[in-house]
Coordinates of C-alpha atoms and ligand atoms in Angstrom, one line a residue:
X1 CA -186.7 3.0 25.5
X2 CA -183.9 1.3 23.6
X3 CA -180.7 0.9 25.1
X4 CA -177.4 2.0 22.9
X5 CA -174.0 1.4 23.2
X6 CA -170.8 4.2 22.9
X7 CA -167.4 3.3 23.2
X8 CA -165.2 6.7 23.3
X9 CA -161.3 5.1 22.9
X10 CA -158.9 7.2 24.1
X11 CA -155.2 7.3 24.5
X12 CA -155.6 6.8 28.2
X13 CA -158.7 5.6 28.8
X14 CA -161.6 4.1 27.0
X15 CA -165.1 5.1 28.1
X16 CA -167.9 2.1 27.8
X17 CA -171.4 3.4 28.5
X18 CA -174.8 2.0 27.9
X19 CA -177.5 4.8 27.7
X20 CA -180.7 6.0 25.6
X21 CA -180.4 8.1 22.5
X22 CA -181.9 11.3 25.0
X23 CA -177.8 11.0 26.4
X24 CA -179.4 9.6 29.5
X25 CA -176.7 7.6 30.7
X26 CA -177.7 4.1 32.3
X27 CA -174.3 2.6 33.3
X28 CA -170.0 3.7 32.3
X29 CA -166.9 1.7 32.8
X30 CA -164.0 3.4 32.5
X31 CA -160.9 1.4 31.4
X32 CA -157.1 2.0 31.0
X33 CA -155.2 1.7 27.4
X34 CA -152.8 0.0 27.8
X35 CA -152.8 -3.0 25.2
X36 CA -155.6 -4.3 23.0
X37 CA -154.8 -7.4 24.7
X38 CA -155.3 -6.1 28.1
X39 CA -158.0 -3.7 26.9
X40 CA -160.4 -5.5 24.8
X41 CA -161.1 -8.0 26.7
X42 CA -162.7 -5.5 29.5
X43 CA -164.8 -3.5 26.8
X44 CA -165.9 -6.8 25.3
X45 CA -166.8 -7.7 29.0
X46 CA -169.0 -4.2 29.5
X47 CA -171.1 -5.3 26.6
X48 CA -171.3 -9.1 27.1
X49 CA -173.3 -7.9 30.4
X50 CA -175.4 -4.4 29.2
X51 CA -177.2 -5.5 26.1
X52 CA -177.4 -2.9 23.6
X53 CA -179.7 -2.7 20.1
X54 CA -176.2 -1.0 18.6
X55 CA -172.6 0.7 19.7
X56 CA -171.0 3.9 18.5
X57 CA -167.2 3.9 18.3
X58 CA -165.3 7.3 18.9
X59 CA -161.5 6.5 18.6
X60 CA -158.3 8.5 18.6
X61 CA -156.8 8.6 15.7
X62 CA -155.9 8.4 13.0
X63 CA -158.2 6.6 11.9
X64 CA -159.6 4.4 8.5
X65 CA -162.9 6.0 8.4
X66 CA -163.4 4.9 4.7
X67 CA -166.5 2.0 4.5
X68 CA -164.8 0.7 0.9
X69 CA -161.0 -0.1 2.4
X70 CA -160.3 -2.7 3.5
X71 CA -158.8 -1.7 6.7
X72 CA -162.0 0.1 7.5
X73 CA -162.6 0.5 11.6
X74 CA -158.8 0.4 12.3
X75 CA -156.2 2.5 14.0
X76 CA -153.7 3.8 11.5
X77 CA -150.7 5.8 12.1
X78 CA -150.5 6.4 16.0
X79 CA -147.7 7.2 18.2
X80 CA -148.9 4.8 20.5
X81 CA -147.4 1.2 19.0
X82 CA -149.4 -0.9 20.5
X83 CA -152.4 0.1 19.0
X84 CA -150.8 1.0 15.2
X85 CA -153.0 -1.0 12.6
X86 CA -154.8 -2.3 15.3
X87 CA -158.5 -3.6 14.0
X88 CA -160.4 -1.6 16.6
X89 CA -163.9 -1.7 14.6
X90 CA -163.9 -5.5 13.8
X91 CA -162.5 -6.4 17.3
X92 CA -165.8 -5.4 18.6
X93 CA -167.9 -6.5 15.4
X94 CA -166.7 -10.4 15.7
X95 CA -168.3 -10.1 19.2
X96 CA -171.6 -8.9 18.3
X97 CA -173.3 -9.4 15.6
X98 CA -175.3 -5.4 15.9
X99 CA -174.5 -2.6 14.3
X100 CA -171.7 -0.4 15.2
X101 CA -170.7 3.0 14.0
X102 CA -166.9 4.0 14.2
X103 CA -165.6 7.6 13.6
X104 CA -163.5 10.1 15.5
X105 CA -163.9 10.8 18.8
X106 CA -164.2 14.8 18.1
X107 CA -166.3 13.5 15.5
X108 CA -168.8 12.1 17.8
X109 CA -168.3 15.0 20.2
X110 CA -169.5 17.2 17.9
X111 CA -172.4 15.1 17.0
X112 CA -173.1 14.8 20.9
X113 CA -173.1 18.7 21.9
X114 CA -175.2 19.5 18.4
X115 CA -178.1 17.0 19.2
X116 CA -178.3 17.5 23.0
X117 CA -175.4 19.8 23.9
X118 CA -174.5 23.9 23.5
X119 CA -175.1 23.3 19.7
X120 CA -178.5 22.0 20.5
X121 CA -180.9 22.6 17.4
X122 CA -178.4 24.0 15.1
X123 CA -177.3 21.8 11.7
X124 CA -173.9 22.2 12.8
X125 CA -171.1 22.9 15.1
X126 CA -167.4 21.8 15.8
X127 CA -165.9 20.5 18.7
X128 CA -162.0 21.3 19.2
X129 CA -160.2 20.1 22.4
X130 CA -157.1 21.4 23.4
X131 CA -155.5 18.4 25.4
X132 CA -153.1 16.3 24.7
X133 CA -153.0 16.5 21.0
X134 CA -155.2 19.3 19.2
X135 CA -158.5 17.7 17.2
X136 CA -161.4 18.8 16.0
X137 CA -164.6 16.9 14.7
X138 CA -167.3 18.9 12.4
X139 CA -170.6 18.3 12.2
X140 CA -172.2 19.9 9.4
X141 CA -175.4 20.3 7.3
X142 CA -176.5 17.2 9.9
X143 CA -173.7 14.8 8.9
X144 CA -170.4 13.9 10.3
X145 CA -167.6 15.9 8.1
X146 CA -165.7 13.1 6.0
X147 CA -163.8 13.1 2.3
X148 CA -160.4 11.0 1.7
X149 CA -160.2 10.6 5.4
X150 CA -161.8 12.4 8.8
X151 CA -160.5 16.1 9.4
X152 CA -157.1 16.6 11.0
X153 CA -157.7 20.2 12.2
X154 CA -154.7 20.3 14.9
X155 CA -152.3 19.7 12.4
X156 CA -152.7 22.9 10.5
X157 CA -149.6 26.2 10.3
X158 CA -150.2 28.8 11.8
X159 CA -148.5 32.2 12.1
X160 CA -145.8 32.4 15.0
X161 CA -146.3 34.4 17.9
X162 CA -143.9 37.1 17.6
X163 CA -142.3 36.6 21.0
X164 CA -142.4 33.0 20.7
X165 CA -138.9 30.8 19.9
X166 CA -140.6 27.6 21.0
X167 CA -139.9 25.1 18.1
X168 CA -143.3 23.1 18.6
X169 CA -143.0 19.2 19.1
X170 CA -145.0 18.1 16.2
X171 CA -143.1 15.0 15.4
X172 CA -144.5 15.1 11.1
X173 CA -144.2 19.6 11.5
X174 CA -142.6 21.1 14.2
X175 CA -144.5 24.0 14.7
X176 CA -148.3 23.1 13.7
X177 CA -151.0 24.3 15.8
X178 CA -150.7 21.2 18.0
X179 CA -147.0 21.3 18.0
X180 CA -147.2 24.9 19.3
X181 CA -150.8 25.0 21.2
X182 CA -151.3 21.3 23.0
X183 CA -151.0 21.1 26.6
X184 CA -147.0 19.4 26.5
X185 CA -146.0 22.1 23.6
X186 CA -147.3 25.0 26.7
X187 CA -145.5 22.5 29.6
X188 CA -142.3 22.3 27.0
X189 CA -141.8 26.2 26.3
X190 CA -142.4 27.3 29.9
X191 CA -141.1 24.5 31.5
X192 CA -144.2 24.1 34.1
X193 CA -147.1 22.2 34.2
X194 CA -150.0 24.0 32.1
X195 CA -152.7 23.9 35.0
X196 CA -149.9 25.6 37.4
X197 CA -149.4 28.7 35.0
X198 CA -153.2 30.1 35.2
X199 CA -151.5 33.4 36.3
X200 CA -148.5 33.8 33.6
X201 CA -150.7 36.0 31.3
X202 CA -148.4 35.8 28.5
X203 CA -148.9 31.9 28.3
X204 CA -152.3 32.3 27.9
X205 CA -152.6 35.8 25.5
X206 CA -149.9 32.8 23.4
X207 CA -152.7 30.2 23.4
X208 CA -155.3 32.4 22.3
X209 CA -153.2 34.5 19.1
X210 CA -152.9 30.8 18.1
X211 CA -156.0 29.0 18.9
X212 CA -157.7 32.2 17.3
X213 CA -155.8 31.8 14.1
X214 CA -157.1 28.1 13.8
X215 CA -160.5 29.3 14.9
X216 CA -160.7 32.4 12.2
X217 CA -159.5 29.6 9.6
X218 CA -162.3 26.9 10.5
X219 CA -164.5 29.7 10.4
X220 CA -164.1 30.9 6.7
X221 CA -163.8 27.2 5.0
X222 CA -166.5 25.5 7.3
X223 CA -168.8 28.3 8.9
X224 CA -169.8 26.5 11.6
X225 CA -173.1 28.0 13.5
X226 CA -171.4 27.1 16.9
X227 CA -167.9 26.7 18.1
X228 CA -167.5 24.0 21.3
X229 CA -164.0 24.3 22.6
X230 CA -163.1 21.4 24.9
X231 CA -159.9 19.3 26.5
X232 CA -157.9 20.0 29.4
X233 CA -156.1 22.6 29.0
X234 CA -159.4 25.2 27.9
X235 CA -160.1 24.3 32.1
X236 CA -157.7 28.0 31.6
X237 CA -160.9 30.0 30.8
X238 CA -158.9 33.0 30.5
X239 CA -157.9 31.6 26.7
X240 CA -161.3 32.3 26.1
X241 CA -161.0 36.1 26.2
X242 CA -157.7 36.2 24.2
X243 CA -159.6 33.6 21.8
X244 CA -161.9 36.6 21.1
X245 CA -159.7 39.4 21.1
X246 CA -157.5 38.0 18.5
X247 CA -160.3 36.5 16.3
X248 CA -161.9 40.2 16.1
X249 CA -158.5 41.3 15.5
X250 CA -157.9 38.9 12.8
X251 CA -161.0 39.0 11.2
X252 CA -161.2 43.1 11.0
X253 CA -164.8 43.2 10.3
X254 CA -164.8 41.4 7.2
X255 CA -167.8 38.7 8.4
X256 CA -170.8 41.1 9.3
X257 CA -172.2 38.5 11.7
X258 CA -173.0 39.0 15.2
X259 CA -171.8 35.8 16.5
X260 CA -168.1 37.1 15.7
X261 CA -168.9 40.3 16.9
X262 CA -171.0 41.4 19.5
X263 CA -172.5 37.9 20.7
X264 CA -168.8 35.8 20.0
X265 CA -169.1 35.2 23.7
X266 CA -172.4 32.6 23.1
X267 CA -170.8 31.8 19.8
X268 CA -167.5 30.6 21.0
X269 CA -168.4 27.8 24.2
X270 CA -167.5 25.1 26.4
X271 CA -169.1 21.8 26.2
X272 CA -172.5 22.0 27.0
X273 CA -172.3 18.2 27.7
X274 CA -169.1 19.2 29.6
X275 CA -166.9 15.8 29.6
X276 CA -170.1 13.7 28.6
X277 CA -170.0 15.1 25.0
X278 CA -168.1 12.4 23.2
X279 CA -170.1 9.4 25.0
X280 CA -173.4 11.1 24.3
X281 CA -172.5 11.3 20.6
X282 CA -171.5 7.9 21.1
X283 CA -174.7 6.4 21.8
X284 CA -176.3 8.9 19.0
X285 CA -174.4 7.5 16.5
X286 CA -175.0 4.2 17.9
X287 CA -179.0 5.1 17.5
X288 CA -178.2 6.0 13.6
X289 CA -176.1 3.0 12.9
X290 CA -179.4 1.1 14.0
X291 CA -182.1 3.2 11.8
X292 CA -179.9 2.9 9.2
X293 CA -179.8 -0.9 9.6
X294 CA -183.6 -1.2 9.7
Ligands
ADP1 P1 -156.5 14.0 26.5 O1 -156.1 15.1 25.5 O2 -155.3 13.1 26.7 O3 -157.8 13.4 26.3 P2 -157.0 16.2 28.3 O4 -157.9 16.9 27.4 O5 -157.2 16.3 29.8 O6 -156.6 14.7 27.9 O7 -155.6 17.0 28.1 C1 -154.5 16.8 28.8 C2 -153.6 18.0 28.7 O8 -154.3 19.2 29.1 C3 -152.3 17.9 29.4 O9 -151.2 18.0 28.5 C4 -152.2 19.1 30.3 O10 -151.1 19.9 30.0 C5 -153.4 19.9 29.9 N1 -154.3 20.3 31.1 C6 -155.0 19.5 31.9 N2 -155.6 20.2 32.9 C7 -155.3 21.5 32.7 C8 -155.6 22.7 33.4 N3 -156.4 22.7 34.5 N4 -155.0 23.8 32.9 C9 -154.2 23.8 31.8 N5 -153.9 22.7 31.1 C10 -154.4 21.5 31.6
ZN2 ZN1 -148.5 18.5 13.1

């Protein structure tokens, strides 16, 4: 079977993994960003020495996903200056001369858990994580979602909590989803670390009235057939039952579907691929990237 490549480049680490287009994974190197200088070089390393037919990128973002602009493949507007308008895609590309796919890394999450994951068999799906930032990829009629530029799902308003004063700590709008909902917006209001307040009910009935709200939205302009909610701070699986009491709540009936109703519980999910889901899309987009070259 033919070996793929997946790069999934994250803020703190980037995941190199050579593997099959079945997810099996044959060998991972897990790196530290820090600076393309520093980082590169060890990613370029992984693949001088595991040969792969093709490599799927998955990159925090933003990201120029556009295959017409000329700064197509590189990191746009991140907070982390080092890697602002860095050439990510063509970094790799001048190395090896395969083909490489580049998109989001909730992108290629998505992609993952509806090939081989909890979507498994369904034409589409979405993958949110709830981490550091808020993102979400979409994966939808079989394609990865993309128009003027990837989706930016965490950055969307959302209705306050009424016992909430927080401000949010979106640096572009204050009090976004992921300016109210990411893990440092929850270690900000309450002044603990998230994964030390698993028994403060109220922090978590907060997440869910919000992460619901985004959920109920996502739901009525994409109708997803599965929901895969990931990042560290849904490790709290009590959000999951708030998620559900708010989203009924919110919805009042008016989708007559069972997967919001009765069944939202196999509807709503974790990762099927659990942290594997980006790198698993990695290598699947890898595998299109290569049929598509043929
Ligand atoms: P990243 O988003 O950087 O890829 P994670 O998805 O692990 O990484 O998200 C990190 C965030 O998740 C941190 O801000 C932290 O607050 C939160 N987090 C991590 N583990 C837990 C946990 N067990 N419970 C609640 N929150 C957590
Ligand atoms: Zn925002």
């Amino acid at each position: 079977m033919k070996l793929f490549g997946a790069i999934e480049a994250g803020g703190t680490k980037f995941v190199c993994a050579a593997g099959t287009e079945t997810g099996e994974i044959k060998e991972r190197v897990s790196i530290a960003t820090t600076t393309p200088e520093e980082t590169m070089p060890e990613v370029i390393a992984f693949f001088n020495k595991h040969k792969v037919e093709a490599i799927g990128i998955g990159s925090f973002g933003p990201i120029d996903v556009d295959k017409n602009s000329p700064t197509y493949g590189n990191i746009t507007t991140t907070p982390k200056l080092a890697w602002r308008d860095y050439p990510l895609l063509s970094s790799v590309q001048k190395e090896f001369s395969i083909p490489i796919g580049f998109n989001t890394d909730v992108n290629i999450a998505a992609m993952g858990e509806a090939v081989l994951g909890a979507a498994k068999g369904l034409d589409s799906c979405l993958y949110i994580t709830v981490g550091t930032g808020i993102g979400a990829g979409a994966y939808i009629q079989g394609e990865l979602l993309q128009g003027l530029t990837h989706p930016e799902m965490g950055h969307i308003l959302v209705r306050r909590h009424p016992e909430d004063s927080y401000k949010g700590r979106c640096p572009y709008h204050g009090d976004c989803l992921e300016g109210l909902a990411a893990g440092p917006a929850i270690e900000e209001r309450w002044g603990t670390k998230a994964a030390e307040l698993s028994n403060n009910d109220k922090v978590w009935e907060m997440e869910g009235y919000y992460i619901a709200q985004a959920l109920m939205q996502y739901i009525l302009i994409l109708s997803p057939k599965k929901i895969i909610l990931g990042g560290g701070v849904m490790n709290q699986e009590q959000v999951l039952e708030y998620i559900n009491k708010y989203l009924k709540e919110f919805l009042n009936g008016y989708l007559e579907f069972p997967q919001v109703s009765t069944d939202m519980g196999s509807y709503i999910v974790r990762p099927g691929l659990g942290d594997n889901a980006g790198i698993t899309g990695g290598l699947l987009l890898a595998k299109r990237v290569y049929e598509e070259s043929k």
